[in-house]
mmCIF file of C-alpha atoms in Angstrom:
data_model
loop_
_atom_site.group_PDB
_atom_site.id
_atom_site.type_symbol
_atom_site.label_atom_id
_atom_site.label_comp_id
_atom_site.label_asym_id
_atom_site.label_seq_id
_atom_site.Cartn_x
_atom_site.Cartn_y
_atom_site.Cartn_z
ATOM 1 C CA UNK M 1 48.683 24.921 -10.738
ATOM 2 C CA UNK M 2 45.159 26.314 -10.116
ATOM 3 C CA UNK M 3 44.500 26.296 -13.845
ATOM 4 C CA UNK M 4 45.248 22.600 -13.973
ATOM 5 C CA UNK M 5 42.964 21.877 -11.037
ATOM 6 C CA UNK M 6 40.022 23.708 -12.414
ATOM 7 C CA UNK M 7 40.381 22.208 -15.835
ATOM 8 C CA UNK M 8 40.320 18.723 -14.409
ATOM 9 C CA UNK M 9 37.266 19.475 -12.312
ATOM 10 C CA UNK M 10 35.576 21.157 -15.248
ATOM 11 C CA UNK M 11 36.327 18.202 -17.494
ATOM 12 C CA UNK M 12 34.823 15.735 -14.887
ATOM 13 C CA UNK M 13 31.817 17.883 -14.575
ATOM 14 C CA UNK M 14 31.413 18.150 -18.232
ATOM 15 C CA UNK M 15 31.690 14.389 -18.724
ATOM 16 C CA UNK M 16 29.004 13.888 -15.895
ATOM 17 C CA UNK M 17 26.724 16.337 -17.676
ATOM 18 C CA UNK M 18 27.178 14.899 -21.182
ATOM 19 C CA UNK M 19 27.112 11.245 -20.337
ATOM 20 C CA UNK M 20 25.661 10.758 -16.738
ATOM 21 C CA UNK M 21 24.618 7.187 -17.315
ATOM 22 C CA UNK M 22 28.131 6.179 -18.164
ATOM 23 C CA UNK M 23 29.353 7.542 -14.805
ATOM 24 C CA UNK M 24 29.840 4.931 -11.994
ATOM 25 C CA UNK M 25 29.163 7.672 -9.460
ATOM 26 C CA UNK M 26 25.701 8.420 -10.949
ATOM 27 C CA UNK M 27 24.888 4.721 -11.222
ATOM 28 C CA UNK M 28 25.979 4.032 -7.631
ATOM 29 C CA UNK M 29 23.943 6.904 -6.432
ATOM 30 C CA UNK M 30 20.935 5.618 -8.385
ATOM 31 C CA UNK M 31 21.359 2.180 -6.892
ATOM 32 C CA UNK M 32 21.541 3.636 -3.401
ATOM 33 C CA UNK M 33 18.403 5.850 -3.976
ATOM 34 C CA UNK M 34 16.379 2.924 -5.447
ATOM 35 C CA UNK M 35 17.761 0.326 -2.964
ATOM 36 C CA UNK M 36 17.657 2.360 0.200
ATOM 37 C CA UNK M 37 16.016 5.739 0.193
ATOM 38 C CA UNK M 38 12.768 4.713 -1.509
ATOM 39 C CA UNK M 39 12.299 1.517 0.593
ATOM 40 C CA UNK M 40 13.062 3.505 3.894
ATOM 41 C CA UNK M 41 10.351 6.040 2.932
ATOM 42 C CA UNK M 42 7.950 3.248 1.952
ATOM 43 C CA UNK M 43 8.661 1.306 5.056
ATOM 44 C CA UNK M 44 7.926 4.334 7.193
ATOM 45 C CA UNK M 45 4.722 4.958 5.312
ATOM 46 C CA UNK M 46 3.692 1.315 5.870
ATOM 47 C CA UNK M 47 4.336 1.561 9.605
ATOM 48 C CA UNK M 48 2.614 4.944 9.939
ATOM 49 C CA UNK M 49 -0.628 3.760 8.053
ATOM 50 C CA UNK M 50 -0.702 0.336 9.759
ATOM 51 C CA UNK M 51 -1.135 -1.442 6.547
ATOM 52 C CA UNK M 52 -0.234 -5.089 7.353
ATOM 53 C CA UNK M 53 0.162 -6.113 3.692
ATOM 54 C CA UNK M 54 2.637 -3.199 2.935
ATOM 55 C CA UNK M 55 4.536 -3.931 6.199
ATOM 56 C CA UNK M 56 5.046 -7.601 5.266
ATOM 57 C CA UNK M 57 6.118 -6.476 1.699
ATOM 58 C CA UNK M 58 8.782 -4.244 2.982
ATOM 59 C CA UNK M 59 9.992 -6.758 5.606
ATOM 60 C CA UNK M 60 10.400 -9.293 2.841
ATOM 61 C CA UNK M 61 12.250 -6.642 0.824
ATOM 62 C CA UNK M 62 14.721 -5.796 3.711
ATOM 63 C CA UNK M 63 15.380 -9.476 4.447
ATOM 64 C CA UNK M 64 16.218 -10.040 0.779
ATOM 65 C CA UNK M 65 18.066 -6.774 0.423
ATOM 66 C CA UNK M 66 20.207 -7.536 3.598
ATOM 67 C CA UNK M 67 21.041 -10.893 2.244
ATOM 68 C CA UNK M 68 22.021 -9.444 -1.109
ATOM 69 C CA UNK M 69 24.140 -6.771 0.703
ATOM 70 C CA UNK M 70 26.004 -9.473 2.657
ATOM 71 C CA UNK M 71 26.863 -11.319 -0.573
ATOM 72 C CA UNK M 72 27.683 -8.045 -2.320
ATOM 73 C CA UNK M 73 30.319 -7.254 0.285
ATOM 74 C CA UNK M 74 32.362 -10.222 -0.832
ATOM 75 C CA UNK M 75 31.743 -9.901 -4.574
ATOM 76 C CA UNK M 76 31.426 -6.168 -5.207
ATOM 77 C CA UNK M 77 35.181 -5.587 -5.838
ATOM 78 C CA UNK M 78 35.187 -8.347 -8.515
ATOM 79 C CA UNK M 79 31.763 -7.568 -10.049
ATOM 80 C CA UNK M 80 32.195 -3.762 -10.171
ATOM 81 C CA UNK M 81 34.786 -4.302 -12.903
ATOM 82 C CA UNK M 82 32.047 -5.447 -15.221
ATOM 83 C CA UNK M 83 30.893 -2.517 -17.251
ATOM 84 C CA UNK M 84 27.205 -3.171 -16.886
ATOM 85 C CA UNK M 85 27.277 -4.253 -13.195
ATOM 86 C CA UNK M 86 25.459 -1.209 -11.764
ATOM 87 C CA UNK M 87 22.890 -1.281 -14.572
ATOM 88 C CA UNK M 88 22.149 -4.894 -13.609
ATOM 89 C CA UNK M 89 22.146 -4.155 -9.872
ATOM 90 C CA UNK M 90 19.810 -1.115 -10.475
ATOM 91 C CA UNK M 91 17.398 -3.413 -12.549
ATOM 92 C CA UNK M 92 17.528 -6.123 -9.809
ATOM 93 C CA UNK M 93 16.589 -3.650 -7.024
ATOM 94 C CA UNK M 94 13.656 -2.286 -9.093
ATOM 95 C CA UNK M 95 12.595 -5.838 -9.774
ATOM 96 C CA UNK M 96 12.730 -6.580 -5.970
ATOM 97 C CA UNK M 97 10.301 -3.788 -5.295
ATOM 98 C CA UNK M 98 7.802 -3.728 -8.191
ATOM 99 C CA UNK M 99 4.398 -4.852 -7.149
ATOM 100 C CA UNK M 100 3.798 -6.709 -10.412
ATOM 101 C CA UNK M 101 6.964 -8.804 -10.162
ATOM 102 C CA UNK M 102 7.114 -9.280 -6.399
ATOM 103 C CA UNK M 103 10.812 -10.130 -6.726
ATOM 104 C CA UNK M 104 11.497 -9.871 -3.007
ATOM 105 C CA UNK M 105 8.643 -12.275 -2.268
ATOM 106 C CA UNK M 106 9.846 -14.794 -4.908
ATOM 107 C CA UNK M 107 13.428 -14.817 -3.715
ATOM 108 C CA UNK M 108 12.394 -15.077 -0.021
ATOM 109 C CA UNK M 109 10.050 -17.952 -0.589
ATOM 110 C CA UNK M 110 12.216 -19.917 -2.989
ATOM 111 C CA UNK M 111 15.715 -19.298 -1.661
ATOM 112 C CA UNK M 112 16.063 -17.402 1.599
ATOM 113 C CA UNK M 113 13.376 -19.023 3.650
ATOM 114 C CA UNK M 114 14.428 -22.592 2.886
ATOM 115 C CA UNK M 115 18.138 -21.743 3.644
ATOM 116 C CA UNK M 116 17.250 -20.100 6.981
ATOM 117 C CA UNK M 117 14.949 -23.074 7.895
ATOM 118 C CA UNK M 118 17.756 -25.472 7.182
ATOM 119 C CA UNK M 119 20.356 -23.593 9.244
ATOM 120 C CA UNK M 120 18.063 -21.937 11.862
ATOM 121 C CA UNK M 121 19.475 -23.924 14.811
ATOM 122 C CA UNK M 122 23.176 -22.940 13.924
ATOM 123 C CA UNK M 123 22.140 -19.330 13.261
ATOM 124 C CA UNK M 124 20.436 -19.029 16.471
ATOM 125 C CA UNK M 125 23.433 -20.465 18.427
ATOM 126 C CA UNK M 126 25.844 -18.012 16.644
ATOM 127 C CA UNK M 127 23.479 -15.035 17.302
ATOM 128 C CA UNK M 128 23.126 -16.023 20.967
ATOM 129 C CA UNK M 129 26.919 -16.245 21.449
ATOM 130 C CA UNK M 130 27.340 -12.984 19.623
ATOM 131 C CA UNK M 131 24.806 -11.252 21.951
ATOM 132 C CA UNK M 132 26.430 -12.663 25.015
ATOM 133 C CA UNK M 133 29.923 -11.447 23.908
ATOM 134 C CA UNK M 134 28.552 -8.090 23.014
ATOM 135 C CA UNK M 135 26.943 -7.810 26.428
ATOM 136 C CA UNK M 136 30.264 -8.736 28.116
ATOM 137 C CA UNK M 137 32.186 -6.193 26.037
ATOM 138 C CA UNK M 138 29.781 -3.409 26.745
ATOM 139 C CA UNK M 139 29.666 -4.192 30.508
ATOM 140 C CA UNK M 140 33.518 -4.368 30.759
ATOM 141 C CA UNK M 141 33.850 -0.939 29.201
ATOM 142 C CA UNK M 142 31.192 0.986 31.087
ATOM 143 C CA UNK M 143 33.669 3.615 32.347
ATOM 144 C CA UNK M 144 34.805 4.339 28.793
ATOM 145 C CA UNK M 145 31.227 4.484 27.605
ATOM 146 C CA UNK M 146 30.197 6.948 30.402
ATOM 147 C CA UNK M 147 33.224 9.129 29.608
ATOM 148 C CA UNK M 148 32.329 9.191 25.930
ATOM 149 C CA UNK M 149 28.735 10.006 26.839
ATOM 150 C CA UNK M 150 29.769 12.866 28.894
ATOM 151 C CA UNK M 151 32.033 14.180 26.104
ATOM 152 C CA UNK M 152 29.172 14.001 23.601
ATOM 153 C CA UNK M 153 26.851 15.648 26.031
ATOM 154 C CA UNK M 154 29.281 18.487 26.463
ATOM 155 C CA UNK M 155 29.792 18.823 22.684
ATOM 156 C CA UNK M 156 26.011 18.844 22.035
ATOM 157 C CA UNK M 157 25.415 21.434 24.893
ATOM 158 C CA UNK M 158 28.314 23.697 23.784
ATOM 159 C CA UNK M 159 27.083 23.645 20.139
ATOM 160 C CA UNK M 160 23.482 24.487 21.277
ATOM 161 C CA UNK M 161 24.745 27.488 23.257
ATOM 162 C CA UNK M 162 23.713 26.124 26.610
ATOM 163 C CA UNK M 163 26.139 26.005 29.514
ATOM 164 C CA UNK M 164 27.167 22.392 30.239
ATOM 165 C CA UNK M 165 26.132 20.962 33.621
ATOM 166 C CA UNK M 166 28.433 18.834 35.853
ATOM 167 C CA UNK M 167 25.929 15.962 35.918
ATOM 168 C CA UNK M 168 27.158 14.556 32.639
ATOM 169 C CA UNK M 169 30.034 12.683 34.167
ATOM 170 C CA UNK M 170 33.481 13.044 35.649
ATOM 171 C CA UNK M 171 35.829 15.758 34.410
ATOM 172 C CA UNK M 172 38.585 14.406 32.213
ATOM 173 C CA UNK M 173 42.128 14.538 33.531
ATOM 174 C CA UNK M 174 44.380 17.078 32.083
ATOM 175 C CA UNK M 175 47.115 14.606 31.098
ATOM 176 C CA UNK M 176 46.298 12.507 28.111
ATOM 177 C CA UNK M 177 48.697 9.665 29.363
ATOM 178 C CA UNK M 178 46.465 9.372 32.544
ATOM 179 C CA UNK M 179 43.327 8.989 30.378
ATOM 180 C CA UNK M 180 45.096 6.216 28.558
ATOM 181 C CA UNK M 181 46.232 4.607 31.836
ATOM 182 C CA UNK M 182 42.780 4.869 33.405
ATOM 183 C CA UNK M 183 41.022 3.237 30.405
ATOM 184 C CA UNK M 184 43.372 0.212 30.904
ATOM 185 C CA UNK M 185 42.719 0.096 34.590
ATOM 186 C CA UNK M 186 46.306 0.990 35.520
ATOM 187 C CA UNK M 187 47.126 3.164 38.435
ATOM 188 C CA UNK M 188 47.810 6.816 37.877
ATOM 189 C CA UNK M 189 51.504 7.951 37.547
ATOM 190 C CA UNK M 190 52.794 10.229 40.296
ATOM 191 C CA UNK M 191 53.807 13.788 39.167
ATOM 192 C CA UNK M 192 57.371 14.268 38.117
ATOM 193 C CA UNK M 193 57.952 16.730 40.948
ATOM 194 C CA UNK M 194 57.155 14.155 43.616
ATOM 195 C CA UNK M 195 59.499 11.535 42.113
ATOM 196 C CA UNK M 196 62.602 13.712 42.464
ATOM 197 C CA UNK M 197 62.104 14.586 46.162
ATOM 198 C CA UNK M 198 64.287 12.865 48.689
#
């Protein structure tokens, strides 16, 4: 059985080495690198240098890229079946970034900006309602968030070798059912020994 596993892995590796551009994995990695990694680095450089022109360029890019990503969520499963989809996507991402073509600026000025201006009031209303609902959700689950924060603090402290302090939050109950009941706001169940006494 091990021979079969190693031969399949070897064949996959050999195919990637011999024809890397025909591999969907390689093309998706290239799209991610060109579409996200390079722009993140360039955006950070623009922020650090304080160059207003570069900052505007990368803000335009991220607005267009975000819009493209939203559209791609709904169309990716269909479009990825086309053999040259990732090649076209890679070319599109490069076109968005190139200073000579200014693709992001063109798409923003001609399509995204008019669309957002036309629907700005509706979008602002939806965003406002979304923020209100998120704030309600977070405030209604403060106990759970504090408990999660204390667990993460303990994990972080234990992995760094420091002794955890008791200031991170309340100690978790020993019974997992009690944790579930407390998160729902239900009273704790009495221990079984107390129930059987007369």
